[in-house]
Amino acid sequence: MTSDLIIENLDVHYGGVRALTNLTVTVRAGTCTTLLGANGAGKTSALRGIGGLIRASGTVTLGGRRLDGKSAARRAGAGLGHVLEGRHVFPGLTVAENIAVARRRAPRETRRDPLELLPELRSHLDRPAGGLSGGQQQMLAIARAIAGGPRAVMLDEPTNGLSPKLVARTIEIIAELRDLGYAVLLVEQRLEVAQELGSDVVVLRHGETAHRGSGTDPALPDLLHSMYLS
Ligand code: ATP
């Protein structure tokens, strides 16, 4: 089942402040695209607009179905998985309960056991999520997105605050998601993540698309450096 995620002309405003202008990006099933940019460039606003968590104009199409205009819950139900910035898990529920809650609405055809992808969670199933380390909570947040039976997965700075070992593991998991056929839309500040994934990149600057290309383009580090500093 192929489910491309297609975003066209997405705009996000906060009152009079324009946070994102005219973002157009196609993420094919089985590929990864990374939104890069400095703090405040509009990356999180893009994901939240696509996910329906904030008001945005433009179109969002997943597997041929238009999602714009639908609530965040309807978009999730249609297969748009979203791993929010800051690892949203239910701290009072156990790991197993967190996964079970997310799995409740998973459509049969996209249902998948997240523990196959994240076996490191198996030994923590009975622990309250609030007692897990930051890295473990990040794994659980990804597991919850997979448990929801998505067709596409968006992840907002999943490597933020993790040790180098866990950054490497997170990259491995994202590569596996991509290779399983999900369309993966990633937000990152670290170029290394896009480079290691060999991902396409879209660089945002003040909400505008300043560059698009491949994460492995040798000219990209200098380009980003000049953009972040200017
Ligand atoms: P970061 O990496 O710091 O999260 P970002 O690239 O994700 O940055 P956004 O968080 O999307 O950027 O912010 C884009 C712009 O929108 C910034 O100018 C920010 O100050 C503004 N902004 C973000 N959230 C709000 C909000 N709730 N109300 C008003 N302005 C906001």
XYZ file of C-alpha atoms and ligand atoms in Angstrom:
261
model
C 0.000 0.000 0.000
C 1.644 3.272 -1.056
C 0.725 6.408 0.829
C 2.495 9.531 -0.310
C 2.203 12.603 1.903
C 1.742 15.718 -0.206
C 1.760 19.210 1.266
C 0.901 22.133 -0.993
C 1.095 25.855 -0.293
C 0.935 25.526 3.473
C 0.773 28.830 5.379
C 0.709 29.269 9.147
C 0.031 32.561 10.952
C -0.087 33.326 14.646
C -2.287 36.414 14.806
C -0.434 38.863 12.577
C 2.822 36.886 12.666
C 3.604 34.747 9.653
C 5.429 31.606 10.788
C 5.346 29.557 7.568
C 4.883 30.668 3.967
C 3.894 28.508 1.043
C 5.502 25.206 2.053
C 5.169 22.628 -0.705
C 6.704 19.205 -0.213
C 6.001 15.701 -1.437
C 7.133 12.788 0.733
C 6.792 9.562 -1.220
C 5.991 6.324 0.582
C 9.257 4.679 1.641
C 11.237 7.928 1.608
C 12.287 10.485 4.191
C 12.313 14.275 3.925
C 13.895 16.450 6.601
C 12.870 20.020 7.345
C 15.961 21.860 8.522
C 16.349 25.403 9.800
C 17.452 27.548 12.712
C 15.346 28.190 15.823
C 12.142 29.937 14.859
C 12.437 29.044 11.153
C 8.942 27.516 11.182
C 9.696 23.779 11.347
C 7.440 22.926 14.286
C 4.712 25.189 12.905
C 4.871 23.211 9.654
C 4.360 19.854 11.391
C 1.639 21.214 13.652
C -0.135 22.750 10.667
C 0.078 19.501 8.705
C -1.124 17.546 11.733
C -4.103 19.854 12.289
C -2.933 20.978 15.724
C -2.927 24.613 14.624
C -4.839 26.435 11.926
C -3.103 26.423 8.534
C -4.123 27.104 4.956
C -3.025 24.945 2.044
C -3.625 21.300 1.270
C -2.519 18.081 2.960
C -3.072 14.855 1.036
C -2.248 11.397 2.347
C -2.619 8.358 0.127
C -4.867 10.371 -2.196
C -7.151 11.582 0.621
C -7.427 15.251 1.498
C -6.858 15.831 5.225
C -6.884 19.619 5.407
C -9.970 20.928 7.121
C -10.166 17.812 9.312
C -9.424 17.767 13.044
C -6.093 16.476 14.327
C -7.843 13.314 15.556
C -9.396 12.670 12.127
C -6.012 13.184 10.449
C -4.408 10.729 12.880
C -7.241 8.281 12.219
C -6.609 8.623 8.475
C -3.004 7.507 9.035
C -0.993 10.606 9.858
C 1.291 9.631 12.757
C 2.861 12.496 14.698
C 5.678 12.241 17.229
C 5.464 15.640 18.867
C 8.376 17.683 20.134
C 9.038 16.889 23.791
C 8.010 13.215 23.930
C 4.341 13.207 24.758
C 3.516 10.085 26.742
C 1.045 9.511 29.596
C 3.396 9.539 32.604
C 0.961 7.779 34.975
C 0.292 4.877 32.604
C 2.683 1.987 32.085
C 4.556 1.524 28.828
C 2.152 -1.266 27.836
C -0.879 0.919 28.636
C 0.547 3.838 26.666
C 0.893 1.589 23.628
C -2.530 0.005 24.150
C -4.265 3.399 24.268
C -2.622 4.385 20.989
C -3.486 1.058 19.369
C -7.207 1.289 20.131
C -8.075 3.164 16.958
C -5.518 1.573 14.620
C -7.133 0.419 11.364
C -6.729 -3.322 10.765
C -4.866 -2.908 7.466
C -2.105 -0.729 8.907
C -1.884 -2.372 12.341
C 1.663 -3.221 13.389
C 3.304 -4.296 16.649
C 5.625 -1.404 17.600
C 7.709 -3.723 19.797
C 9.059 -5.439 16.674
C 10.618 -2.124 15.762
C 11.468 -1.108 19.331
C 12.357 -4.321 21.183
C 14.210 -2.302 23.835
C 10.804 -1.365 25.299
C 9.892 -4.998 26.043
C 11.703 -5.079 29.376
C 9.934 -1.886 30.516
C 6.329 -2.764 29.680
C 5.138 -2.700 33.297
C 6.901 0.521 34.267
C 5.104 3.873 34.491
C 6.159 5.979 31.503
C 6.939 8.900 33.801
C 9.782 6.881 35.362
C 11.560 6.225 32.066
C 14.680 8.090 30.943
C 14.341 10.779 28.271
C 15.648 8.383 25.631
C 13.210 5.652 26.649
C 10.330 8.144 26.576
C 11.351 9.136 23.051
C 11.256 5.453 22.016
C 7.824 5.138 23.622
C 6.568 8.243 21.796
C 7.652 6.627 18.507
C 6.072 3.308 19.562
C 2.778 5.102 20.255
C 2.814 6.676 16.793
C 3.414 3.245 15.182
C 0.749 1.611 17.358
C -1.791 4.039 15.870
C -1.422 2.297 12.499
C -0.054 5.205 10.467
C 0.717 5.443 6.749
C 3.041 8.416 7.221
C 5.032 9.451 10.289
C 6.099 12.968 11.247
C 8.757 13.366 13.936
C 9.677 16.692 15.543
C 13.320 16.845 16.642
C 13.393 13.250 17.908
C 17.134 13.367 18.644
C 16.927 16.490 20.798
C 18.718 16.038 24.125
C 19.722 12.425 23.488
C 23.172 10.888 24.042
C 25.216 10.143 20.892
C 24.392 6.446 21.285
C 20.659 7.136 21.408
C 20.912 9.598 18.518
C 22.447 6.758 16.472
C 19.686 4.373 17.566
C 16.989 6.933 16.709
C 18.469 7.358 13.225
C 18.410 3.560 12.842
C 14.723 3.457 13.826
C 13.810 6.250 11.391
C 15.650 4.435 8.594
C 13.719 1.292 9.446
C 10.393 3.176 9.349
C 11.296 4.520 5.916
C 12.342 1.076 4.689
C 9.071 -0.413 5.949
C 7.371 1.899 3.454
C 6.161 4.784 5.592
C 6.458 8.312 4.257
C 8.648 9.978 6.906
C 8.668 13.742 7.469
C 11.307 14.727 9.963
C 12.136 18.021 11.642
C 15.730 18.400 12.761
C 18.256 21.025 13.699
C 21.120 18.580 13.155
C 22.243 18.186 9.584
C 24.062 14.921 10.509
C 20.714 13.191 10.946
C 19.607 14.061 7.402
C 23.047 13.138 6.099
C 23.067 9.729 7.746
C 19.555 9.007 6.520
C 20.478 10.165 3.017
C 17.231 12.086 3.258
C 15.910 14.844 1.010
C 16.050 18.187 2.762
C 13.960 21.342 2.743
C 15.642 24.265 4.490
C 13.349 26.850 6.044
C 14.403 30.385 6.815
C 11.986 32.844 8.402
C 9.169 30.521 7.346
C 10.170 30.506 3.667
C 11.658 27.625 1.710
C 15.256 28.739 1.239
C 16.690 25.568 -0.288
C 15.731 22.045 -1.251
C 17.951 19.180 -2.256
C 19.723 16.151 -0.867
C 21.038 15.946 2.697
C 24.273 14.509 1.330
C 24.978 17.508 -0.934
C 28.576 18.483 -0.021
C 27.695 22.180 -0.367
C 24.918 21.957 2.239
C 26.957 22.484 5.446
C 28.366 25.810 4.191
C 24.988 26.873 2.887
C 23.323 26.179 6.237
C 26.112 27.884 8.112
C 25.669 31.057 6.080
C 21.874 30.923 6.449
C 21.871 30.319 10.184
C 24.274 33.178 10.742
C 22.648 35.709 8.454
P 12.434 25.640 17.097
O 13.495 24.767 16.560
O 12.944 26.687 18.046
O 11.236 24.891 17.617
P 11.009 26.159 14.670
O 11.765 26.208 13.390
O 10.284 24.912 14.976
O 11.958 26.542 15.846
P 8.511 27.486 15.119
O 8.442 27.013 16.535
O 7.639 26.883 14.136
O 10.010 27.375 14.592
O 8.309 29.072 15.123
C 8.189 29.841 13.931
C 7.832 31.283 14.281
O 6.524 31.323 14.842
C 8.765 31.929 15.292
O 8.907 33.271 14.951
C 8.007 31.772 16.593
O 8.359 32.805 17.489
C 6.559 31.903 16.138
N 5.649 31.138 17.001
C 5.721 29.812 17.265
N 4.690 29.421 18.064
C 3.963 30.538 18.293
C 2.768 30.811 19.035
N 2.112 29.842 19.699
N 2.314 32.088 19.042
C 2.950 33.062 18.377
N 4.070 32.893 17.645
C 4.572 31.645 17.610
